CSV table of C-alpha atoms in Angstrom, one decimal:
chain,number,residue,atom,x,y,z
A,87,MET,CA,-39.8,133.4,-211.8
A,88,SER,CA,-36.5,134.0,-213.6
A,89,THR,CA,-33.1,135.5,-213.0
A,90,LEU,CA,-34.4,139.0,-213.9
A,91,ALA,CA,-37.4,138.5,-211.6
A,92,VAL,CA,-35.1,137.6,-208.7
A,93,ALA,CA,-33.0,140.6,-209.5
A,94,LYS,CA,-36.0,142.9,-209.4
A,95,LYS,CA,-37.2,141.6,-206.1
A,96,ASP,CA,-33.6,141.8,-204.6
A,97,PHE,CA,-33.3,145.4,-205.7
A,98,LEU,CA,-36.3,146.3,-203.6
A,99,ASP,CA,-34.4,144.8,-200.6
A,100,VAL,CA,-30.9,146.2,-201.3
A,101,ARG,CA,-32.1,149.8,-201.8
A,102,ARG,CA,-33.2,149.9,-198.2
A,103,ALA,CA,-29.7,149.0,-196.9
A,104,LYS,CA,-28.3,152.2,-195.5
A,105,ILE,CA,-24.8,150.9,-195.3
A,106,VAL,CA,-24.7,150.3,-199.0
A,107,TRP,CA,-25.6,153.8,-199.8
A,108,PHE,CA,-23.2,155.1,-197.2
A,109,VAL,CA,-20.2,153.4,-198.7
A,110,SER,CA,-21.3,154.3,-202.2
A,111,SER,CA,-21.5,158.0,-201.2
A,112,LEU,CA,-17.9,157.8,-200.0
A,113,TYR,CA,-16.9,157.1,-203.6
A,114,LEU,CA,-18.8,160.1,-204.9
A,115,LEU,CA,-17.2,162.3,-202.3
A,116,LEU,CA,-13.8,160.9,-203.3
A,117,ALA,CA,-14.4,161.8,-206.9
A,118,VAL,CA,-15.2,165.4,-206.0
A,119,ALA,CA,-12.1,165.6,-203.8
A,120,MET,CA,-9.7,164.1,-206.4
A,121,PHE,CA,-10.8,166.5,-209.1
A,122,TYR,CA,-10.9,169.5,-206.8
A,123,PHE,CA,-7.4,169.0,-205.3
A,124,GLY,CA,-6.1,168.0,-208.8
A,125,GLN,CA,-6.7,171.6,-210.0
A,126,ASN,CA,-6.4,173.5,-206.8
A,127,ASN,CA,-3.4,175.9,-206.9
A,128,ALA,CA,-2.2,174.3,-210.1
A,129,GLU,CA,-1.3,176.6,-213.0
A,130,GLU,CA,-1.9,174.0,-215.7
A,131,PRO,CA,-4.0,171.2,-214.1
A,132,GLU,CA,-4.1,167.9,-216.0
A,133,PHE,CA,-7.3,165.9,-216.2
A,134,ARG,CA,-5.3,162.8,-216.6
A,135,ASN,CA,-3.6,163.2,-213.2
A,136,ALA,CA,-6.9,163.7,-211.4
A,137,LEU,CA,-8.4,160.7,-213.2
A,138,GLN,CA,-5.4,158.6,-212.2
A,139,SER,CA,-5.8,159.7,-208.6
A,140,LEU,CA,-9.4,158.7,-208.6
A,141,THR,CA,-8.6,155.4,-210.2
A,142,GLY,CA,-5.9,154.5,-207.7
A,143,THR,CA,-7.4,155.8,-204.5
A,144,GLY,CA,-10.9,154.9,-205.6
A,145,ALA,CA,-10.0,151.3,-206.2
A,146,LEU,CA,-9.7,150.7,-202.4
A,147,VAL,CA,-13.1,152.3,-201.8
A,148,LEU,CA,-14.8,150.4,-204.6
A,149,THR,CA,-13.6,147.1,-203.2
A,150,LEU,CA,-15.5,148.0,-200.0
A,151,VAL,CA,-18.5,149.2,-201.9
A,152,ALA,CA,-18.7,145.9,-203.8
A,153,LEU,CA,-18.0,143.6,-200.8
A,154,VAL,CA,-20.5,145.4,-198.5
A,155,THR,CA,-23.1,145.4,-201.2
A,156,ALA,CA,-22.9,141.7,-202.0
A,157,TYR,CA,-21.5,139.6,-199.1
A,158,LEU,CA,-24.9,139.0,-197.4
A,159,ALA,CA,-26.9,138.6,-200.6
A,160,ILE,CA,-27.5,134.9,-200.1
A,161,ALA,CA,-26.0,134.0,-196.7
A,162,GLY,CA,-28.3,136.5,-195.0
A,163,GLU,CA,-31.4,135.0,-196.5
A,164,ARG,CA,-30.2,131.5,-195.7
A,165,GLU,CA,-29.8,132.4,-192.1
A,166,SER,CA,-33.2,134.1,-191.9
A,167,GLY,CA,-34.9,131.2,-193.8
A,168,SER,CA,-36.4,133.5,-196.4
A,169,ILE,CA,-34.3,131.7,-199.1
A,170,LYS,CA,-36.7,128.8,-198.9
A,171,TYR,CA,-39.6,131.1,-199.9
A,172,MET,CA,-37.7,132.4,-202.8
A,173,LEU,CA,-36.9,128.9,-204.0
A,174,SER,CA,-40.5,127.8,-203.6
A,175,ILE,CA,-41.9,130.3,-206.1
A,176,PRO,CA,-40.1,128.5,-207.9
A,177,ASN,CA,-36.7,129.6,-208.8
A,178,SER,CA,-33.7,127.5,-209.4
A,179,ARG,CA,-30.7,128.0,-207.1
A,180,ARG,CA,-28.7,129.1,-210.1
A,181,GLU,CA,-31.3,131.8,-210.9
A,182,VAL,CA,-31.1,133.0,-207.3
A,183,VAL,CA,-27.3,133.4,-207.4
A,184,LEU,CA,-27.3,135.1,-210.9
A,185,GLY,CA,-30.2,137.4,-209.9
A,186,LYS,CA,-28.4,138.5,-206.8
A,187,PHE,CA,-25.3,139.1,-208.8
A,188,LEU,CA,-27.2,141.3,-211.3
A,189,THR,CA,-28.8,143.4,-208.6
A,190,ARG,CA,-25.6,144.0,-206.6
A,191,SER,CA,-23.6,144.6,-209.8
A,192,GLY,CA,-26.2,147.2,-210.8
A,193,VAL,CA,-25.9,149.1,-207.6
A,194,VAL,CA,-22.1,149.1,-207.8
A,195,VAL,CA,-22.0,150.1,-211.4
A,196,ALA,CA,-24.4,153.0,-210.7
A,197,SER,CA,-22.0,154.3,-208.1
A,198,ILE,CA,-19.1,154.1,-210.5
A,199,LEU,CA,-21.1,155.9,-213.3
A,200,LEU,CA,-22.1,158.6,-210.9
A,201,GLY,CA,-18.5,159.1,-209.7
A,202,PHE,CA,-17.1,159.2,-213.2
A,203,GLY,CA,-20.0,161.4,-214.3
A,204,ILE,CA,-19.2,163.9,-211.6
A,205,GLY,CA,-15.5,163.7,-212.5
A,206,THR,CA,-16.3,164.5,-216.1
A,207,ILE,CA,-18.4,167.5,-215.3
A,208,LEU,CA,-15.8,168.9,-213.0
A,209,GLY,CA,-13.2,168.1,-215.7
A,210,TYR,CA,-14.9,170.4,-218.1
A,211,LEU,CA,-15.4,173.0,-215.5
A,212,TRP,CA,-11.9,173.1,-213.9
A,213,TYR,CA,-9.5,171.6,-216.5
A,214,PRO,CA,-8.3,172.9,-219.9
A,215,SER,CA,-9.3,169.7,-221.6
A,216,VAL,CA,-10.8,166.2,-221.0
A,217,ASP,CA,-9.4,163.1,-222.5
A,218,LEU,CA,-12.5,161.2,-223.4
A,219,GLU,CA,-10.7,158.1,-224.7
A,220,LEU,CA,-8.7,157.8,-221.5
A,221,LEU,CA,-11.9,158.4,-219.5
A,222,LEU,CA,-14.0,155.7,-221.2
A,223,GLY,CA,-11.2,153.2,-221.1
A,224,THR,CA,-10.6,153.8,-217.4
A,225,LEU,CA,-14.3,153.6,-216.7
A,226,ALA,CA,-14.6,150.2,-218.5
A,227,LEU,CA,-11.6,148.8,-216.6
A,228,THR,CA,-12.8,150.2,-213.3
A,229,ILE,CA,-16.2,148.5,-213.8
A,230,LEU,CA,-14.6,145.2,-214.7
A,231,PHE,CA,-12.3,145.4,-211.6
A,232,THR,CA,-15.2,146.2,-209.2
A,233,LEU,CA,-17.5,143.5,-210.6
A,234,THR,CA,-14.8,140.9,-209.8
A,235,TYR,CA,-15.3,141.8,-206.1
A,236,VAL,CA,-19.1,141.6,-206.5
A,237,SER,CA,-18.5,138.1,-208.0
A,238,ILE,CA,-16.2,137.1,-205.1
A,239,ALA,CA,-18.6,138.4,-202.5
A,240,ILE,CA,-21.6,136.6,-204.1
A,241,GLY,CA,-19.5,133.4,-204.4
A,242,ILE,CA,-18.6,133.6,-200.7
A,243,SER,CA,-22.2,134.4,-199.7
A,244,ALA,CA,-23.5,131.4,-201.8
A,245,ALA,CA,-21.0,129.0,-200.3
A,246,THR,CA,-21.8,129.9,-196.6
A,247,ALA,CA,-24.8,129.2,-194.5
A,248,SER,CA,-24.6,132.2,-192.0
A,249,ARG,CA,-24.0,135.9,-191.9
A,250,SER,CA,-21.0,135.5,-189.6
A,251,ARG,CA,-19.3,133.0,-192.0
A,252,ALA,CA,-20.0,135.2,-195.0
A,253,MET,CA,-18.6,138.2,-193.2
A,254,GLY,CA,-15.5,136.3,-192.0
A,255,GLY,CA,-14.8,135.0,-195.4
A,256,THR,CA,-15.2,138.4,-197.0
A,257,ILE,CA,-13.0,140.2,-194.5
A,258,ALA,CA,-10.3,137.5,-194.8
A,259,PHE,CA,-10.3,137.9,-198.6
A,260,PHE,CA,-10.2,141.7,-198.4
A,261,PHE,CA,-7.4,141.6,-195.8
A,262,VAL,CA,-5.2,139.2,-197.7
A,263,THR,CA,-5.7,140.3,-201.3
A,264,THR,CA,-6.0,144.0,-200.7
A,265,VAL,CA,-4.6,145.3,-197.4
A,266,LEU,CA,-1.6,143.0,-197.3
A,267,VAL,CA,-1.0,143.6,-201.0
A,268,LEU,CA,-0.9,147.4,-200.5
A,269,PHE,CA,1.8,147.0,-197.8
A,270,GLY,CA,3.8,144.6,-200.1
A,271,LEU,CA,3.5,141.7,-197.7
A,272,VAL,CA,1.9,139.3,-200.2
A,273,ASN,CA,4.8,139.7,-202.6
A,274,THR,CA,7.3,139.2,-199.7
A,275,ALA,CA,5.4,136.1,-198.6
A,276,LEU,CA,5.4,134.7,-202.1
A,277,GLY,CA,9.1,135.2,-202.4
A,278,TRP,CA,9.8,133.5,-199.0
A,279,ILE,CA,7.5,130.5,-199.9
A,280,PHE,CA,8.8,129.9,-203.4
A,281,ASN,CA,12.4,131.0,-203.1
A,282,ASP,CA,13.4,130.4,-199.5
A,283,VAL,CA,11.2,127.4,-198.6
A,284,LEU,CA,10.7,125.6,-201.9
A,285,GLY,CA,14.0,126.8,-203.4
A,286,ARG,CA,12.5,127.7,-206.8
A,287,ASP,CA,14.5,130.8,-207.4
A,288,LEU,CA,11.7,132.7,-209.2
A,289,SER,CA,12.3,136.1,-210.7
A,290,GLY,CA,10.6,139.2,-209.5
A,291,GLU,CA,8.5,139.3,-212.6
A,292,VAL,CA,7.2,135.8,-212.0
A,293,LEU,CA,6.4,136.6,-208.4
A,294,THR,CA,4.5,139.7,-209.5
A,295,PHE,CA,2.5,137.6,-212.0
A,296,ILE,CA,1.6,135.1,-209.2
A,297,GLU,CA,0.7,138.1,-207.0
A,298,ALA,CA,-1.6,139.3,-209.8
A,299,LEU,CA,-3.2,135.9,-209.9
A,300,VAL,CA,-4.1,136.0,-206.2
A,301,SER,CA,-5.0,139.7,-206.1
A,302,PRO,CA,-7.5,141.5,-208.4
A,303,MET,CA,-6.0,144.7,-207.1
A,304,ILE,CA,-2.6,144.0,-208.6
A,305,ALA,CA,-4.1,142.8,-211.9
A,306,PHE,CA,-6.1,146.0,-212.0
A,307,SER,CA,-3.2,148.3,-211.3
A,308,ARG,CA,-1.1,146.7,-213.9
A,309,ALA,CA,-3.9,146.6,-216.5
A,310,PHE,CA,-4.0,150.4,-216.2
A,311,ASN,CA,-0.6,150.4,-218.0
A,312,ILE,CA,-2.6,150.0,-221.2
A,313,PHE,CA,-3.6,153.6,-221.0
A,314,LEU,CA,0.0,154.9,-220.4
A,315,ALA,CA,1.0,154.9,-224.1
A,316,ASP,CA,2.7,158.2,-223.8
A,317,LEU,CA,5.3,157.0,-221.4
A,318,PRO,CA,8.8,156.2,-222.8
A,319,GLU,CA,8.9,152.9,-224.7
A,320,GLU,CA,11.8,151.8,-222.5
A,321,ALA,CA,9.4,151.7,-219.5
A,322,PHE,CA,7.8,148.5,-221.0
A,323,GLN,CA,10.4,147.1,-223.4
A,324,ASP,CA,11.8,144.6,-220.8
A,325,GLN,CA,8.4,143.6,-219.4
A,326,PRO,CA,7.5,139.9,-220.0
A,327,TRP,CA,4.3,139.2,-222.0
A,328,TYR,CA,2.5,137.8,-218.9
A,329,LEU,CA,2.7,141.1,-217.1
A,330,GLU,CA,1.2,143.1,-220.0
A,331,GLY,CA,-2.0,144.9,-219.5
A,332,GLU,CA,-4.0,142.6,-221.8
A,333,MET,CA,-3.0,139.6,-219.7
A,334,MET,CA,-4.1,141.4,-216.5
A,335,ILE,CA,-7.5,141.9,-218.1
A,336,VAL,CA,-7.7,138.1,-218.7
A,337,ILE,CA,-6.9,137.6,-215.1
A,338,LEU,CA,-9.7,140.0,-214.1
A,339,LEU,CA,-12.1,138.2,-216.3
A,340,ALA,CA,-11.2,134.9,-214.6
A,341,TRP,CA,-11.8,136.5,-211.2
A,342,LEU,CA,-15.2,137.6,-212.5
A,343,VAL,CA,-16.3,134.2,-213.7
A,344,VAL,CA,-14.7,131.6,-211.4
A,345,PRO,CA,-15.9,132.7,-208.0
A,346,LEU,CA,-19.5,133.1,-209.3
A,347,ALA,CA,-19.4,129.7,-210.9
A,348,LEU,CA,-18.0,128.1,-207.7
A,349,GLY,CA,-20.6,129.8,-205.6
A,350,ILE,CA,-23.4,128.4,-207.9
A,351,TRP,CA,-21.8,124.9,-207.7
A,352,LYS,CA,-21.6,125.1,-203.9
A,353,PHE,CA,-25.1,126.5,-203.4
A,354,GLU,CA,-26.7,123.9,-205.7
A,355,ARG,CA,-25.3,121.2,-203.4
A,356,ALA,CA,-26.0,122.9,-200.1
A,357,ASP,CA,-28.5,121.4,-197.6
A,358,LEU,CA,-30.8,124.3,-196.7
A,359,GLY,CA,-32.4,122.3,-194.0
């Protein structure tokens, strides 16, 4: 078999997972809600505002979609023992990891495309105009952001031998890099560690950059600044180069590649008993 063959077989399994379709449906309902409330009781509703609402609020839901879809991809089969059958066909361990990544990515991307598709239709029905350039750019960035979480979940799944460990690792990652970030606690903790404990006296901009390195959510939110070209130039003129949107995309690409590579490296060396 090959990577594509593994992906095809895995799709037959994942499509029966009700929890995956449940969390995916939440994103579709969110898309409808954001575009409905964006124009409700508004004399001149703006498509951009509704899209920004979907992008910001939807990011949290999409992290859950990605993590729930992928965190048991390999660990679940290792615990049940079915991974040995898959590897005896034969498939290399790398093909298994990449195949699982393709399948779970496909499910997640399908949810995003449906959500944005619904938003586009509602945009033409309820709004004076639709900014297609903004729509496509936001769609591409949202897909990249969400795939980083698929990569992270697959990497965790490939590096763990049981469902409980995969779940624990995934929850811990989500809690630290998403929940704590949203409450501003990660930035506060970084300031305490570097400035108070280590005495480095780092600026707020440097701390924000470090926060973006440890949280795809922060990198995603700052990368969205690329599409805010109509804001006053003063809003970005004092911003250092390492906080620009293009740099945030580089960070997201690193989050896409590194966890998957580490997962493959760990899985190839694992004792499957």
